[in-house]
Amino acid sequence: MSEMEFRDLKTQYQNNKVQIDNAIQGVLSKSNYILGQEVVEIEKRLADYVGEKYCVTCANGTDALQLALMTWEIGKGDAVFVPDFTFFSTGEVVAAVGATPIFVDVEWETCNISPESLSEKIEEVLKKKNLMPKAIISVDLFGLPANYTALIKIAHKYNLLLLEDGAQGFGGRINEKKACSFGDISTTSFFPAKPLGCYGDGGAIFTSNDSWAEKLYSYRVHGKGSDKYDNVRIGMNSRLDTLQAAVLIEKFKIFIDYELEKVNEISEWYNQSLRGIVEIPFVGEAFYSSWAQYTIKLRNEYERNRIIEVLSKANIPTAIYYKKPLRKQEAFTNVERLEDSETVSDRLCKRVLSLPMHPYLKHEEVKVIADIIKRTCC
Ligand SMILES: *Cc1c(COP(=O)(O)O)cnc(C)c1O
């Protein structure tokens, strides 16, 4: 069989080429490359969809997180609680603004931040009195919203701000409430491989708070005041290109018309073929995932290596998200003394495996993948 795609952006483009080419051509004709009309339009559409008053787009999902922390004036001496099992950005931005990331263990089933571990870590920081607890960053890992009922209670109890990192979560929901509307501020990423991706880097910040939104518009353009040459704070240069906004307007239509439902159908194909063979992804009652990844759990590293090898021989790509918990990243070695005992995050790092997942995956392809896994596991 020819090489299968882990996330097939080529077919997505070919199937929607006319609209996307026209959208790009439209921007080229107007040559309004920075903060053009398309940026305003996609911001309005995304804010309406998510159910927040404001969507402020920016250059990428990492900047989106950092701009939120800057808006809250989080910095030196502040503690920000982040899951230990996530992409590096979630912790990176905390250190980038001078605050201290406190790594919190995750739940085995959902791979999302554990409310129990979070409460324990907050109590620990309060007892030590060296840092001021300020915020929690929750991640909607692999497309599944975190446990917001529990997280919002904890945030209220300790008077902490909640920042939802929805880089992988856009399109997910709990009952009818959409991902990227659970945080006091929420963010997402339009990196091409994310559930809603553009053709380069891009990101967005969501909130319903008027004064935070005003600051976010300022911070993304050099801390501008009345205009770009009146600078009232130290900001960033972090805008979404008009070209990317034009691509997103088209891709957002496809996403809500077709892609989001399709990845949920494909996840069911996988579930049906793999249930009982490996540990399939857990999606709780009332939760809806946007399937940024379809991630199974194997019995041990040995079994995982064998499956990777056999799939790879059949030209089927896989990926390990993530091999290392944040607290063990070299960049963070000065942040925290390592715990000796093995955590849930450690175990996940050894046992997770993400399989090809995208809206253009065919039923036969899922069957081929599942058959190989069945043969290798049994
Ligand atoms: C991708 C990702 C980011 C960063 O987004 P970029 O657009 O690549 O900067 C942040 N957090 C999580 C959980 C991500 O998966």
mmCIF file of C-alpha atoms and ligand atoms in Angstrom:
data_model
loop_
_atom_site.group_PDB
_atom_site.id
_atom_site.type_symbol
_atom_site.label_atom_id
_atom_site.label_comp_id
_atom_site.label_asym_id
_atom_site.label_seq_id
_atom_site.Cartn_x
_atom_site.Cartn_y
_atom_site.Cartn_z
ATOM 1 C CA MET A 1 0.000 0.000 0.000
ATOM 2 C CA SER A 2 1.219 3.542 -0.682
ATOM 3 C CA GLU A 3 2.167 5.793 2.221
ATOM 4 C CA MET A 4 -0.848 6.688 4.369
ATOM 5 C CA GLU A 5 -1.086 10.239 5.709
ATOM 6 C CA PHE A 6 -1.073 10.885 9.450
ATOM 7 C CA ARG A 7 -3.107 14.031 8.817
ATOM 8 C CA ASP A 8 -4.079 14.437 5.173
ATOM 9 C CA LEU A 9 -3.885 18.127 4.263
ATOM 10 C CA LYS A 10 -3.377 17.380 0.565
ATOM 11 C CA THR A 11 -6.763 15.728 0.044
ATOM 12 C CA GLN A 12 -8.422 18.445 2.116
ATOM 13 C CA TYR A 13 -6.970 21.052 -0.250
ATOM 14 C CA GLN A 14 -7.740 19.124 -3.446
ATOM 15 C CA ASN A 15 -11.382 18.634 -2.369
ATOM 16 C CA ASN A 16 -11.812 22.369 -1.683
ATOM 17 C CA LYS A 17 -9.314 23.852 -4.102
ATOM 18 C CA VAL A 18 -11.613 26.250 -5.950
ATOM 19 C CA GLN A 19 -12.910 28.101 -2.871
ATOM 20 C CA ILE A 20 -9.494 28.223 -1.199
ATOM 21 C CA ASP A 21 -7.678 29.419 -4.336
ATOM 22 C CA ASN A 22 -10.334 32.121 -4.845
ATOM 23 C CA ALA A 23 -10.026 33.250 -1.241
ATOM 24 C CA ILE A 24 -6.239 33.572 -1.521
ATOM 25 C CA GLN A 25 -6.532 35.317 -4.908
ATOM 26 C CA GLY A 26 -8.987 37.780 -3.383
ATOM 27 C CA VAL A 27 -6.413 38.880 -0.811
ATOM 28 C CA LEU A 28 -3.675 39.144 -3.437
ATOM 29 C CA SER A 29 -5.914 41.381 -5.570
ATOM 30 C CA LYS A 30 -6.624 43.714 -2.646
ATOM 31 C CA SER A 31 -3.057 43.418 -1.255
ATOM 32 C CA ASN A 32 -4.315 44.226 2.231
ATOM 33 C CA TYR A 33 -1.959 41.775 3.932
ATOM 34 C CA ILE A 34 -1.974 42.978 7.542
ATOM 35 C CA LEU A 35 -5.230 43.081 9.544
ATOM 36 C CA GLY A 36 -7.389 43.166 6.426
ATOM 37 C CA GLN A 37 -11.175 42.714 6.323
ATOM 38 C CA GLU A 38 -10.847 38.903 6.334
ATOM 39 C CA VAL A 39 -9.238 39.047 9.784
ATOM 40 C CA VAL A 40 -12.184 40.994 11.191
ATOM 41 C CA GLU A 41 -14.597 38.580 9.518
ATOM 42 C CA ILE A 42 -13.029 35.353 10.819
ATOM 43 C CA GLU A 43 -12.826 36.863 14.314
ATOM 44 C CA LYS A 44 -16.549 37.570 14.253
ATOM 45 C CA ARG A 45 -17.432 34.103 12.958
ATOM 46 C CA LEU A 46 -15.253 32.299 15.495
ATOM 47 C CA ALA A 47 -16.489 34.390 18.438
ATOM 48 C CA ASP A 48 -20.112 33.651 17.444
ATOM 49 C CA TYR A 49 -19.416 29.940 17.068
ATOM 50 C CA VAL A 50 -17.626 29.570 20.373
ATOM 51 C CA GLY A 51 -20.096 31.792 22.204
ATOM 52 C CA GLU A 52 -17.751 34.494 23.508
ATOM 53 C CA LYS A 53 -18.019 38.228 22.931
ATOM 54 C CA TYR A 54 -14.494 38.616 21.523
ATOM 55 C CA CYS A 55 -12.109 36.659 19.351
ATOM 56 C CA VAL A 56 -8.696 38.300 19.012
ATOM 57 C CA THR A 57 -6.569 36.509 16.424
ATOM 58 C CA CYS A 58 -2.775 36.441 16.648
ATOM 59 C CA ALA A 59 0.311 34.851 15.104
ATOM 60 C CA ASN A 60 0.132 31.378 16.709
ATOM 61 C CA GLY A 61 -1.263 29.378 19.616
ATOM 62 C CA THR A 62 1.796 29.944 21.786
ATOM 63 C CA ASP A 63 1.549 33.728 21.494
ATOM 64 C CA ALA A 64 -2.172 33.432 22.232
ATOM 65 C CA LEU A 65 -1.343 31.892 25.622
ATOM 66 C CA GLN A 66 1.407 34.403 26.327
ATOM 67 C CA LEU A 67 -0.799 37.373 25.386
ATOM 68 C CA ALA A 68 -3.404 36.122 27.873
ATOM 69 C CA LEU A 69 -0.821 35.908 30.666
ATOM 70 C CA MET A 70 0.472 39.394 29.770
ATOM 71 C CA THR A 71 -3.075 40.768 29.894
ATOM 72 C CA TRP A 72 -3.435 39.381 33.421
ATOM 73 C CA GLU A 73 -0.039 40.886 34.313
ATOM 74 C CA ILE A 74 1.287 37.538 35.458
ATOM 75 C CA GLY A 75 5.034 37.534 36.055
ATOM 76 C CA LYS A 76 7.830 37.099 38.563
ATOM 77 C CA GLY A 77 6.769 35.538 41.863
ATOM 78 C CA ASP A 78 3.535 34.131 40.432
ATOM 79 C CA ALA A 79 2.655 30.436 40.227
ATOM 80 C CA VAL A 80 0.734 29.119 37.229
ATOM 81 C CA PHE A 81 -0.534 25.522 37.339
ATOM 82 C CA VAL A 82 -0.134 23.538 34.102
ATOM 83 C CA PRO A 83 -0.649 19.880 33.217
ATOM 84 C CA ASP A 84 2.557 17.824 33.146
ATOM 85 C CA PHE A 85 1.396 15.925 30.052
ATOM 86 C CA THR A 86 0.953 18.395 27.164
ATOM 87 C CA PHE A 87 2.816 20.164 24.373
ATOM 88 C CA PHE A 88 5.769 22.281 25.568
ATOM 89 C CA SER A 89 4.076 25.659 24.841
ATOM 90 C CA THR A 90 1.670 25.341 27.757
ATOM 91 C CA GLY A 91 4.543 25.529 30.235
ATOM 92 C CA GLU A 92 6.897 27.577 28.070
ATOM 93 C CA VAL A 93 4.703 30.696 28.076
ATOM 94 C CA VAL A 94 4.567 30.731 31.880
ATOM 95 C CA ALA A 95 8.357 30.821 32.107
ATOM 96 C CA ALA A 96 8.517 33.294 29.199
ATOM 97 C CA VAL A 97 6.589 35.925 31.215
ATOM 98 C CA GLY A 98 8.833 35.279 34.232
ATOM 99 C CA ALA A 99 6.318 33.311 36.304
ATOM 100 C CA THR A 100 6.850 29.782 37.667
ATOM 101 C CA PRO A 101 5.050 26.814 36.093
ATOM 102 C CA ILE A 102 3.835 24.251 38.627
ATOM 103 C CA PHE A 103 3.386 20.906 36.910
ATOM 104 C CA VAL A 104 0.231 19.004 37.793
ATOM 105 C CA ASP A 105 -0.347 15.322 37.069
ATOM 106 C CA VAL A 106 -3.113 14.222 34.696
ATOM 107 C CA GLU A 107 -5.849 11.583 34.743
ATOM 108 C CA TRP A 108 -5.103 8.259 33.096
ATOM 109 C CA GLU A 109 -8.435 7.951 31.262
ATOM 110 C CA THR A 110 -8.761 11.446 29.761
ATOM 111 C CA CYS A 111 -5.061 12.455 29.745
ATOM 112 C CA ASN A 112 -6.292 15.866 30.994
ATOM 113 C CA ILE A 113 -5.279 17.733 34.171
ATOM 114 C CA SER A 114 -6.373 15.948 37.355
ATOM 115 C CA PRO A 115 -8.559 18.126 39.627
ATOM 116 C CA GLU A 116 -7.314 16.202 42.709
ATOM 117 C CA SER A 117 -3.632 16.707 41.872
ATOM 118 C CA LEU A 118 -4.378 20.339 41.082
ATOM 119 C CA SER A 119 -5.894 20.998 44.521
ATOM 120 C CA GLU A 120 -2.920 19.280 46.182
ATOM 121 C CA LYS A 121 -0.396 21.376 44.247
ATOM 122 C CA ILE A 122 -2.235 24.611 45.037
ATOM 123 C CA GLU A 123 -2.238 23.720 48.754
ATOM 124 C CA GLU A 124 1.494 22.926 48.573
ATOM 125 C CA VAL A 125 2.306 26.303 47.011
ATOM 126 C CA LEU A 126 0.145 28.123 49.566
ATOM 127 C CA LYS A 127 1.925 26.318 52.401
ATOM 128 C CA LYS A 128 5.405 27.133 51.079
ATOM 129 C CA LYS A 129 4.456 30.827 50.712
ATOM 130 C CA ASN A 130 7.267 31.521 48.195
ATOM 131 C CA LEU A 131 4.993 32.012 45.198
ATOM 132 C CA MET A 132 1.606 33.628 44.663
ATOM 133 C CA PRO A 133 -0.892 31.266 42.967
ATOM 134 C CA LYS A 134 -2.427 33.223 40.081
ATOM 135 C CA ALA A 135 -3.785 31.011 37.315
ATOM 136 C CA ILE A 136 -4.516 27.522 36.008
ATOM 137 C CA ILE A 137 -3.888 26.585 32.375
ATOM 138 C CA SER A 138 -6.079 23.629 31.421
ATOM 139 C CA VAL A 139 -5.455 21.834 28.140
ATOM 140 C CA ASP A 140 -8.114 20.110 26.017
ATOM 141 C CA LEU A 141 -5.695 17.379 25.061
ATOM 142 C CA PHE A 142 -6.202 15.410 21.836
ATOM 143 C CA GLY A 143 -9.469 17.337 21.284
ATOM 144 C CA LEU A 144 -11.237 16.369 24.505
ATOM 145 C CA PRO A 145 -12.333 19.226 26.800
ATOM 146 C CA ALA A 146 -10.881 19.050 30.318
ATOM 147 C CA ASN A 147 -13.119 18.487 33.360
ATOM 148 C CA TYR A 148 -14.381 22.090 33.576
ATOM 149 C CA THR A 149 -17.059 21.449 36.208
ATOM 150 C CA ALA A 150 -14.329 20.511 38.674
ATOM 151 C CA LEU A 151 -11.738 23.014 37.401
ATOM 152 C CA ILE A 152 -14.043 26.041 37.603
ATOM 153 C CA LYS A 153 -14.924 25.101 41.213
ATOM 154 C CA ILE A 154 -11.234 24.951 42.135
ATOM 155 C CA ALA A 155 -10.502 28.240 40.364
ATOM 156 C CA HIS A 156 -13.303 29.925 42.349
ATOM 157 C CA LYS A 157 -12.277 28.350 45.647
ATOM 158 C CA TYR A 158 -8.689 29.636 45.393
ATOM 159 C CA ASN A 159 -9.515 32.797 43.438
ATOM 160 C CA LEU A 160 -7.414 31.764 40.442
ATOM 161 C CA LEU A 161 -7.835 32.778 36.813
ATOM 162 C CA LEU A 162 -8.592 29.935 34.389
ATOM 163 C CA LEU A 163 -6.886 29.920 30.980
ATOM 164 C CA GLU A 164 -8.191 27.257 28.595
ATOM 165 C CA ASP A 165 -5.507 26.079 26.141
ATOM 166 C CA GLY A 166 -7.799 24.895 23.375
ATOM 167 C CA ALA A 167 -5.023 24.544 20.777
ATOM 168 C CA GLN A 168 -6.158 20.953 20.188
ATOM 169 C CA GLY A 169 -9.702 21.412 21.432
ATOM 170 C CA PHE A 170 -11.462 23.698 18.938
ATOM 171 C CA GLY A 171 -14.783 22.104 17.964
ATOM 172 C CA GLY A 172 -15.116 20.037 21.129
ATOM 173 C CA ARG A 173 -17.865 20.634 23.667
ATOM 174 C CA ILE A 174 -19.440 19.601 26.951
ATOM 175 C CA ASN A 175 -23.199 19.322 26.438
ATOM 176 C CA GLU A 176 -23.870 22.353 24.225
ATOM 177 C CA LYS A 177 -21.080 24.544 25.621
ATOM 178 C CA LYS A 178 -18.191 24.822 23.178
ATOM 179 C CA ALA A 179 -14.479 24.440 23.807
ATOM 180 C CA CYS A 180 -12.669 27.794 23.892
ATOM 181 C CA SER A 181 -15.470 29.217 26.050
ATOM 182 C CA PHE A 182 -14.602 27.519 29.368
ATOM 183 C CA GLY A 183 -11.728 29.739 30.472
ATOM 184 C CA ASP A 184 -11.839 33.313 31.750
ATOM 185 C CA ILE A 185 -9.712 33.578 28.634
ATOM 186 C CA SER A 186 -9.407 30.697 26.146
ATOM 187 C CA THR A 187 -7.016 30.219 23.258
ATOM 188 C CA THR A 188 -6.577 28.078 20.181
ATOM 189 C CA SER A 189 -4.016 27.401 17.448
ATOM 190 C CA PHE A 190 -4.456 27.250 13.663
ATOM 191 C CA PHE A 191 -1.217 25.320 13.085
ATOM 192 C CA PRO A 192 -1.987 23.268 9.938
ATOM 193 C CA ALA A 193 -2.359 19.932 11.756
ATOM 194 C CA LYS A 194 -4.754 21.204 14.473
ATOM 195 C CA PRO A 195 -8.500 20.483 14.192
ATOM 196 C CA LEU A 196 -9.034 23.868 12.483
ATOM 197 C CA GLY A 197 -5.769 24.714 10.745
ATOM 198 C CA CYS A 198 -4.651 27.395 8.311
ATOM 199 C CA TYR A 199 -1.746 27.283 5.825
ATOM 200 C CA GLY A 200 0.974 28.441 8.173
ATOM 201 C CA ASP A 201 0.964 29.671 11.758
ATOM 202 C CA GLY A 202 -2.038 31.292 13.380
ATOM 203 C CA GLY A 203 -3.851 31.528 16.703
ATOM 204 C CA ALA A 204 -6.758 33.121 18.521
ATOM 205 C CA ILE A 205 -7.800 34.307 21.964
ATOM 206 C CA PHE A 206 -11.399 34.265 23.200
ATOM 207 C CA THR A 207 -12.970 36.191 26.058
ATOM 208 C CA SER A 208 -16.126 38.067 26.969
ATOM 209 C CA ASN A 209 -14.316 40.572 29.216
ATOM 210 C CA ASP A 210 -14.273 44.075 27.651
ATOM 211 C CA SER A 211 -11.145 45.422 29.335
ATOM 212 C CA TRP A 212 -9.127 42.249 28.727
ATOM 213 C CA ALA A 213 -10.144 42.294 25.055
ATOM 214 C CA GLU A 214 -9.023 45.903 24.762
ATOM 215 C CA LYS A 215 -5.636 45.001 26.243
ATOM 216 C CA LEU A 216 -5.300 41.975 23.954
ATOM 217 C CA TYR A 217 -5.850 44.148 20.851
ATOM 218 C CA SER A 218 -3.140 46.448 22.196
ATOM 219 C CA TYR A 219 -0.617 43.765 23.207
ATOM 220 C CA ARG A 220 -0.748 42.043 19.806
ATOM 221 C CA VAL A 221 0.332 45.286 18.068
ATOM 222 C CA HIS A 222 3.322 46.550 20.107
ATOM 223 C CA GLY A 223 1.202 47.635 23.058
ATOM 224 C CA LYS A 224 -0.475 50.285 20.948
ATOM 225 C CA GLY A 225 -2.572 53.087 22.432
ATOM 226 C CA SER A 226 -4.620 55.257 20.095
ATOM 227 C CA ASP A 227 -2.542 53.940 17.168
ATOM 228 C CA LYS A 228 0.476 51.780 16.371
ATOM 229 C CA TYR A 229 2.891 54.704 16.953
ATOM 230 C CA ASP A 230 1.425 55.525 20.342
ATOM 231 C CA ASN A 231 2.754 52.782 22.625
ATOM 232 C CA VAL A 232 1.357 52.499 26.117
ATOM 233 C CA ARG A 233 2.740 49.084 27.129
ATOM 234 C CA ILE A 234 5.429 46.614 26.047
ATOM 235 C CA GLY A 235 3.656 44.244 23.700
ATOM 236 C CA MET A 236 4.394 41.860 20.851
ATOM 237 C CA ASN A 237 4.078 41.805 17.091
ATOM 238 C CA SER A 238 1.591 38.966 16.848
ATOM 239 C CA ARG A 239 -1.070 39.236 14.169
ATOM 240 C CA LEU A 240 -2.860 36.721 11.978
ATOM 241 C CA ASP A 241 -2.000 37.362 8.310
ATOM 242 C CA THR A 242 -4.933 38.387 6.105
ATOM 243 C CA LEU A 243 -4.000 35.490 3.771
ATOM 244 C CA GLN A 244 -4.350 33.030 6.657
ATOM 245 C CA ALA A 245 -7.655 34.594 7.690
ATOM 246 C CA ALA A 246 -8.963 34.147 4.129
ATOM 247 C CA VAL A 247 -7.924 30.475 4.169
ATOM 248 C CA LEU A 248 -9.551 30.062 7.584
ATOM 249 C CA ILE A 249 -12.885 31.527 6.451
ATOM 250 C CA GLU A 250 -13.119 28.739 3.854
ATOM 251 C CA LYS A 251 -11.722 26.012 6.105
ATOM 252 C CA PHE A 252 -14.044 26.965 8.954
ATOM 253 C CA LYS A 253 -17.063 26.369 6.643
ATOM 254 C CA ILE A 254 -15.731 22.918 5.745
ATOM 255 C CA PHE A 255 -14.974 22.241 9.411
ATOM 256 C CA ILE A 256 -18.524 22.881 10.628
ATOM 257 C CA ASP A 257 -20.260 21.464 7.525
ATOM 258 C CA TYR A 258 -18.341 18.210 7.348
ATOM 259 C CA GLU A 259 -14.998 17.647 9.017
ATOM 260 C CA LEU A 260 -15.936 17.768 12.693
ATOM 261 C CA GLU A 261 -18.726 15.203 12.324
ATOM 262 C CA LYS A 262 -16.572 13.056 10.060
ATOM 263 C CA VAL A 263 -13.699 12.693 12.544
ATOM 264 C CA ASN A 264 -16.252 11.660 15.146
ATOM 265 C CA GLU A 265 -17.587 8.994 12.773
ATOM 266 C CA ILE A 266 -14.024 7.800 12.087
ATOM 267 C CA SER A 267 -13.277 7.597 15.813
ATOM 268 C CA GLU A 268 -16.261 5.214 16.069
ATOM 269 C CA TRP A 269 -14.815 3.026 13.288
ATOM 270 C CA TYR A 270 -11.576 2.819 15.240
ATOM 271 C CA ASN A 271 -13.412 2.155 18.519
ATOM 272 C CA GLN A 272 -15.445 -0.686 17.033
ATOM 273 C CA SER A 273 -12.388 -2.441 15.615
ATOM 274 C CA LEU A 274 -10.043 -1.869 18.554
ATOM 275 C CA ARG A 275 -12.289 -2.198 21.613
ATOM 276 C CA GLY A 276 -11.061 -5.093 23.758
ATOM 277 C CA ILE A 277 -7.766 -5.267 21.843
ATOM 278 C CA VAL A 278 -6.125 -2.085 23.175
ATOM 279 C CA GLU A 279 -7.243 0.691 25.513
ATOM 280 C CA ILE A 280 -9.259 3.045 23.280
ATOM 281 C CA PRO A 281 -9.694 6.795 23.990
ATOM 282 C CA PHE A 282 -12.105 7.654 26.792
ATOM 283 C CA VAL A 283 -14.815 10.238 26.097
ATOM 284 C CA GLY A 284 -17.076 10.905 29.098
ATOM 285 C CA GLU A 285 -20.862 11.285 29.075
ATOM 286 C CA ALA A 286 -21.839 14.726 27.660
ATOM 287 C CA PHE A 287 -18.335 15.247 26.206
ATOM 288 C CA TYR A 288 -17.674 15.685 22.483
ATOM 289 C CA SER A 289 -14.135 15.584 21.090
ATOM 290 C CA SER A 290 -12.697 17.299 18.031
ATOM 291 C CA TRP A 291 -10.201 14.420 17.661
ATOM 292 C CA ALA A 292 -6.973 16.359 17.244
ATOM 293 C CA GLN A 293 -5.480 12.910 17.883
ATOM 294 C CA TYR A 294 -6.828 9.366 18.149
ATOM 295 C CA THR A 295 -4.614 8.029 20.916
ATOM 296 C CA ILE A 296 -4.609 4.455 22.164
ATOM 297 C CA LYS A 297 -2.803 3.072 25.224
ATOM 298 C CA LEU A 298 -0.713 -0.073 25.033
ATOM 299 C CA ARG A 299 0.299 -2.446 27.833
ATOM 300 C CA ASN A 300 3.955 -1.407 27.826
ATOM 301 C CA GLU A 301 6.733 0.185 25.812
ATOM 302 C CA TYR A 302 7.682 -3.119 24.248
ATOM 303 C CA GLU A 303 4.212 -3.633 22.798
ATOM 304 C CA ARG A 304 4.157 -0.014 21.603
ATOM 305 C CA ASN A 305 7.493 -0.377 19.800
ATOM 306 C CA ARG A 306 6.346 -3.534 18.070
ATOM 307 C CA ILE A 307 3.132 -1.891 16.834
ATOM 308 C CA ILE A 308 5.022 1.167 15.577
ATOM 309 C CA GLU A 309 7.434 -1.102 13.719
ATOM 310 C CA VAL A 310 4.811 -3.316 12.120
ATOM 311 C CA LEU A 311 2.635 -0.351 11.088
ATOM 312 C CA SER A 312 5.650 1.465 9.722
ATOM 313 C CA LYS A 313 6.535 -1.549 7.559
ATOM 314 C CA ALA A 314 3.030 -1.270 6.098
ATOM 315 C CA ASN A 315 3.671 2.450 5.354
ATOM 316 C CA ILE A 316 1.345 3.564 8.153
ATOM 317 C CA PRO A 317 2.662 6.532 10.152
ATOM 318 C CA THR A 318 2.121 6.874 13.916
ATOM 319 C CA ALA A 319 3.243 9.451 16.479
ATOM 320 C CA ILE A 320 3.945 9.573 20.189
ATOM 321 C CA TYR A 321 2.341 12.553 21.925
ATOM 322 C CA TYR A 322 4.215 12.884 24.290
ATOM 323 C CA LYS A 323 7.457 11.076 25.015
ATOM 324 C CA LYS A 324 8.443 13.222 27.982
ATOM 325 C CA PRO A 325 6.430 15.007 30.671
ATOM 326 C CA LEU A 326 7.048 18.764 30.902
ATOM 327 C CA ARG A 327 8.725 18.582 34.303
ATOM 328 C CA LYS A 328 11.447 16.376 32.804
ATOM 329 C CA GLN A 329 12.218 18.703 29.883
ATOM 330 C CA GLU A 330 15.736 20.075 30.103
ATOM 331 C CA ALA A 331 14.419 23.639 29.753
ATOM 332 C CA PHE A 332 12.559 23.217 33.051
ATOM 333 C CA THR A 333 15.248 21.449 35.079
ATOM 334 C CA ASN A 334 15.715 24.521 37.273
ATOM 335 C CA VAL A 335 12.016 24.924 37.947
ATOM 336 C CA GLU A 336 11.156 22.016 40.179
ATOM 337 C CA ARG A 337 12.771 19.204 42.093
ATOM 338 C CA LEU A 338 11.776 15.982 40.354
ATOM 339 C CA GLU A 339 9.464 13.647 42.186
ATOM 340 C CA ASP A 340 10.933 10.193 42.647
ATOM 341 C CA SER A 341 7.751 8.221 42.232
ATOM 342 C CA GLU A 342 6.289 7.390 38.854
ATOM 343 C CA THR A 343 3.329 9.593 37.975
ATOM 344 C CA VAL A 344 0.393 9.030 35.631
ATOM 345 C CA SER A 345 2.114 11.367 33.148
ATOM 346 C CA ASP A 346 5.229 9.170 33.230
ATOM 347 C CA ARG A 347 3.180 6.062 32.522
ATOM 348 C CA LEU A 348 1.290 7.747 29.678
ATOM 349 C CA CYS A 349 4.578 8.789 28.061
ATOM 350 C CA LYS A 350 5.555 5.123 27.850
ATOM 351 C CA ARG A 351 2.230 3.770 26.673
ATOM 352 C CA VAL A 352 0.362 6.216 24.399
ATOM 353 C CA LEU A 353 0.328 5.943 20.632
ATOM 354 C CA SER A 354 -1.493 8.236 18.205
ATOM 355 C CA LEU A 355 -2.846 6.686 14.998
ATOM 356 C CA PRO A 356 -3.601 8.426 11.676
ATOM 357 C CA MET A 357 -6.627 10.688 12.186
ATOM 358 C CA HIS A 358 -8.187 13.200 9.792
ATOM 359 C CA PRO A 359 -11.535 13.733 8.054
ATOM 360 C CA TYR A 360 -10.371 12.097 4.815
ATOM 361 C CA LEU A 361 -9.359 8.758 6.300
ATOM 362 C CA LYS A 362 -11.213 5.902 4.609
ATOM 363 C CA HIS A 363 -13.054 3.026 6.302
ATOM 364 C CA GLU A 364 -10.770 0.505 4.569
ATOM 365 C CA GLU A 365 -7.705 2.313 5.875
ATOM 366 C CA VAL A 366 -9.009 2.170 9.447
ATOM 367 C CA LYS A 367 -9.685 -1.546 8.971
ATOM 368 C CA VAL A 368 -6.150 -2.169 7.708
ATOM 369 C CA ILE A 369 -4.654 -0.312 10.677
ATOM 370 C CA ALA A 370 -6.893 -2.103 13.180
ATOM 371 C CA ASP A 371 -6.173 -5.535 11.651
ATOM 372 C CA ILE A 372 -2.430 -5.016 11.955
ATOM 373 C CA ILE A 373 -2.796 -3.918 15.581
ATOM 374 C CA LYS A 374 -4.996 -6.935 16.348
ATOM 375 C CA ARG A 375 -2.483 -9.336 14.867
ATOM 376 C CA THR A 376 0.418 -7.702 16.679
ATOM 377 C CA CYS A 377 -1.255 -7.491 20.093
ATOM 378 C CA CYS A 378 -2.660 -10.977 20.328
HETATM 379 C C1 LIG B 1 -0.013 23.260 19.278
HETATM 380 C C2 LIG B 1 -0.189 23.591 20.682
HETATM 381 C C3 LIG B 1 0.127 24.856 21.205
HETATM 382 C C4 LIG B 1 0.869 25.897 20.413
HETATM 383 O O1 LIG B 1 0.293 26.285 19.219
HETATM 384 P P1 LIG B 1 1.239 26.912 18.077
HETATM 385 O O2 LIG B 1 0.244 27.534 17.142
HETATM 386 O O3 LIG B 1 1.999 25.803 17.462
HETATM 387 O O4 LIG B 1 2.107 27.932 18.710
HETATM 388 C C5 LIG B 1 -0.151 25.108 22.525
HETATM 389 N N1 LIG B 1 -0.706 24.186 23.320
HETATM 390 C C6 LIG B 1 -1.022 22.962 22.872
HETATM 391 C C7 LIG B 1 -1.661 21.988 23.796
HETATM 392 C C8 LIG B 1 -0.770 22.615 21.540
HETATM 393 O O5 LIG B 1 -1.072 21.386 21.111
#
